[in-house]
Amino acid sequence: MMEPDWSPRDTEFMRAALAEATVAAVEGEVPVGAVVVIGDEIVATGYNRTIHDADPSAHAEIIALRSAADERGNHRLANATLYVTLEPCVMCVGAIAQARVGRVVFAAYDRKAGALGSVEDLSDSRALNHRFEVNGGLLADAAQELLRAFFEARR
C-alpha cells in the first residue's frame, strides 16, 4: 500500500468524508463517512447507517457506492476514487471490487477488521476480479479522534 504525497484535493475530499462521519456520530452511528469522487467532483456521499436502517450492510462505503451508481445510472464506477474515514472491511472491499473503483483513500487504519492492509490485504487478492490503488493514512488522526470520542462517550 502506498502513502503518497497527498494533494490538496485529496485532503479536501477526505475532509468531506470526515464531515459525513460527524453526521453519523450525531445520529448515534459509528462515525465513519465516505465520498465517491469522479473527475474532480463529489458524486455521492455516505455515512454509517446500520442502526438507523436496521441493515448490517449499511456501511458508509456501501451507502456512498450505491448512491454513486444510482446517480451515474451504472453499477460500474471505474474512474472513481472512494475516500473513507476508516479502512474498509471485507464486505466493503468486495463491493469496491464489484463497482470497479479505481482508487481507495482511507484515513484511519482498522486493526480489528481492516481488509486493505491491517488484518488482511485484499487489494491484490486473486479471489477478487478487480485491482485498485490503495492509499491509507490521510487525516488519520482526525478520524481516529472521532472514533475515540464516540466510543468513550458510550462507555
Tab-separated table of C-alpha atoms in Angstrom:
chain	number	residue	atom	x	y	z
A	1	MET	CA	0.000	0.000	0.000
A	2	MET	CA	1.289	3.424	-0.914
A	3	GLU	CA	1.161	6.524	1.267
A	4	PRO	CA	1.617	9.259	-1.335
A	5	ASP	CA	2.308	12.923	-1.020
A	6	TRP	CA	-1.296	13.961	-0.510
A	7	SER	CA	-2.688	16.554	-2.894
A	8	PRO	CA	-4.801	19.458	-1.640
A	9	ARG	CA	-7.766	17.832	-3.440
A	10	ASP	CA	-7.184	14.543	-1.567
A	11	THR	CA	-7.278	16.471	1.701
A	12	GLU	CA	-10.412	18.368	0.653
A	13	PHE	CA	-12.244	15.163	-0.256
A	14	MET	CA	-11.188	13.421	2.967
A	15	ARG	CA	-12.453	16.419	4.938
A	16	ALA	CA	-15.812	15.903	3.194
A	17	ALA	CA	-15.739	12.254	4.303
A	18	LEU	CA	-14.931	13.377	7.866
A	19	ALA	CA	-17.963	15.683	7.752
A	20	GLU	CA	-20.098	12.659	6.851
A	21	ALA	CA	-18.566	10.729	9.767
A	22	THR	CA	-19.543	13.568	12.083
A	23	VAL	CA	-23.167	13.273	10.927
A	24	ALA	CA	-23.030	9.560	11.731
A	25	ALA	CA	-21.788	10.293	15.251
A	26	VAL	CA	-24.548	12.858	15.839
A	27	GLU	CA	-27.089	10.226	14.770
A	28	GLY	CA	-25.608	7.653	17.166
A	29	GLU	CA	-23.888	5.617	14.475
A	30	VAL	CA	-20.220	4.614	14.461
A	31	PRO	CA	-18.578	7.695	12.912
A	32	VAL	CA	-17.430	6.539	9.504
A	33	GLY	CA	-18.014	8.624	6.396
A	34	ALA	CA	-17.297	8.209	2.703
A	35	VAL	CA	-17.402	10.177	-0.525
A	36	VAL	CA	-17.154	8.990	-4.122
A	37	VAL	CA	-15.280	11.284	-6.467
A	38	ILE	CA	-15.276	11.061	-10.251
A	39	GLY	CA	-13.053	13.519	-12.043
A	40	ASP	CA	-12.881	16.404	-9.631
A	41	GLU	CA	-16.464	16.160	-8.407
A	42	ILE	CA	-18.068	14.516	-5.383
A	43	VAL	CA	-20.857	12.456	-6.938
A	44	ALA	CA	-22.046	10.695	-3.772
A	45	THR	CA	-21.644	10.687	-0.023
A	46	GLY	CA	-22.488	8.267	2.746
A	47	TYR	CA	-22.093	7.560	6.411
A	48	ASN	CA	-22.728	4.532	8.606
A	49	ARG	CA	-26.459	3.839	8.943
A	50	THR	CA	-26.532	0.260	10.221
A	51	ILE	CA	-28.626	1.111	13.288
A	52	HIS	CA	-30.956	3.615	11.607
A	53	ASP	CA	-31.598	1.331	8.621
A	54	ALA	CA	-31.511	-1.927	10.659
A	55	ASP	CA	-29.156	-3.136	7.931
A	56	PRO	CA	-25.793	-4.765	8.666
A	57	SER	CA	-24.589	-3.828	5.173
A	58	ALA	CA	-25.282	-0.097	5.604
A	59	HIS	CA	-21.634	0.870	5.996
A	60	ALA	CA	-20.553	4.315	4.770
A	61	GLU	CA	-18.790	2.829	1.743
A	62	ILE	CA	-21.824	0.800	0.660
A	63	ILE	CA	-24.170	3.779	1.072
A	64	ALA	CA	-21.843	6.005	-0.991
A	65	LEU	CA	-21.244	3.392	-3.700
A	66	ARG	CA	-24.979	2.702	-4.061
A	67	SER	CA	-25.696	6.401	-4.337
A	68	ALA	CA	-22.921	6.960	-6.912
A	69	ALA	CA	-24.109	4.014	-9.018
A	70	ASP	CA	-27.658	5.319	-8.882
A	71	GLU	CA	-26.557	8.869	-9.759
A	72	ARG	CA	-24.484	7.580	-12.696
A	73	GLY	CA	-27.025	5.000	-13.802
A	74	ASN	CA	-24.261	2.398	-13.833
A	75	HIS	CA	-23.050	-0.107	-11.266
A	76	ARG	CA	-19.506	0.297	-12.610
A	77	LEU	CA	-17.546	3.224	-11.187
A	78	ALA	CA	-14.254	2.581	-12.998
A	79	ASN	CA	-12.868	6.113	-12.798
A	80	ALA	CA	-13.973	6.732	-9.230
A	81	THR	CA	-11.962	7.348	-6.098
A	82	LEU	CA	-13.560	6.368	-2.799
A	83	TYR	CA	-12.483	8.413	0.223
A	84	VAL	CA	-13.409	6.799	3.544
A	85	THR	CA	-12.506	7.683	7.110
A	86	LEU	CA	-11.794	4.100	8.230
A	87	GLU	CA	-10.039	1.278	6.408
A	88	PRO	CA	-12.730	-0.799	4.666
A	89	CYS	CA	-13.807	-4.203	5.950
A	90	VAL	CA	-14.015	-7.404	3.887
A	91	MET	CA	-17.630	-6.732	2.845
A	92	CYS	CA	-16.828	-3.220	1.670
A	93	VAL	CA	-13.718	-4.317	-0.220
A	94	GLY	CA	-15.910	-6.806	-2.084
A	95	ALA	CA	-18.321	-4.019	-3.039
A	96	ILE	CA	-15.411	-1.781	-4.084
A	97	ALA	CA	-14.114	-4.523	-6.385
A	98	GLN	CA	-17.575	-5.210	-7.818
A	99	ALA	CA	-18.013	-1.489	-8.566
A	100	ARG	CA	-14.597	-1.416	-10.272
A	101	VAL	CA	-13.479	1.604	-8.221
A	102	GLY	CA	-10.065	2.783	-9.403
A	103	ARG	CA	-8.646	4.076	-6.126
A	104	VAL	CA	-9.416	3.924	-2.411
A	105	VAL	CA	-8.087	6.516	0.023
A	106	PHE	CA	-8.732	5.928	3.707
A	107	ALA	CA	-7.869	7.802	6.872
A	108	ALA	CA	-7.543	5.560	9.950
A	109	TYR	CA	-6.275	2.011	9.872
A	110	ASP	CA	-8.644	-0.557	11.387
A	111	ARG	CA	-6.533	-3.009	13.381
A	112	LYS	CA	-9.606	-5.163	14.147
A	113	ALA	CA	-11.334	-5.521	10.776
A	114	GLY	CA	-9.339	-3.661	8.117
A	115	ALA	CA	-9.143	-5.546	4.842
A	116	LEU	CA	-6.727	-3.284	2.960
A	117	GLY	CA	-3.606	-3.913	4.982
A	118	SER	CA	-4.297	-4.098	8.714
A	119	VAL	CA	-5.850	-7.537	9.272
A	120	GLU	CA	-5.985	-8.688	5.665
A	121	ASP	CA	-4.897	-7.147	2.379
A	122	LEU	CA	-7.458	-7.993	-0.237
A	123	SER	CA	-6.373	-5.236	-2.633
A	124	ASP	CA	-4.310	-7.717	-4.605
A	125	SER	CA	-6.275	-10.877	-3.882
A	126	ARG	CA	-6.707	-13.387	-6.682
A	127	ALA	CA	-10.165	-14.028	-5.224
A	128	LEU	CA	-11.293	-10.604	-6.448
A	129	ASN	CA	-11.736	-9.898	-10.142
A	130	HIS	CA	-10.553	-6.276	-9.967
A	131	ARG	CA	-7.447	-4.486	-8.698
A	132	PHE	CA	-7.397	-0.907	-7.422
A	133	GLU	CA	-4.925	1.550	-5.962
A	134	VAL	CA	-4.943	1.880	-2.170
A	135	ASN	CA	-3.624	4.819	-0.165
A	136	GLY	CA	-4.031	4.892	3.614
A	137	GLY	CA	-3.389	7.308	6.446
A	138	LEU	CA	-4.738	10.637	5.118
A	139	LEU	CA	-6.002	12.705	8.097
A	140	ALA	CA	-5.826	9.552	10.208
A	141	ASP	CA	-5.524	11.478	13.475
A	142	ALA	CA	-8.787	13.337	12.877
A	143	ALA	CA	-10.636	10.134	12.001
A	144	GLN	CA	-9.205	8.271	14.996
A	145	GLU	CA	-10.189	11.119	17.317
A	146	LEU	CA	-13.804	10.981	16.076
A	147	LEU	CA	-13.884	7.245	16.748
A	148	ARG	CA	-12.167	7.565	20.145
A	149	ALA	CA	-14.540	10.285	21.335
A	150	PHE	CA	-17.581	8.364	20.097
A	151	PHE	CA	-16.704	5.145	21.896
A	152	GLU	CA	-15.524	6.931	25.037
A	153	ALA	CA	-18.888	8.705	25.292
A	154	ARG	CA	-20.703	5.372	25.012
A	155	ARG	CA	-18.791	3.755	27.876
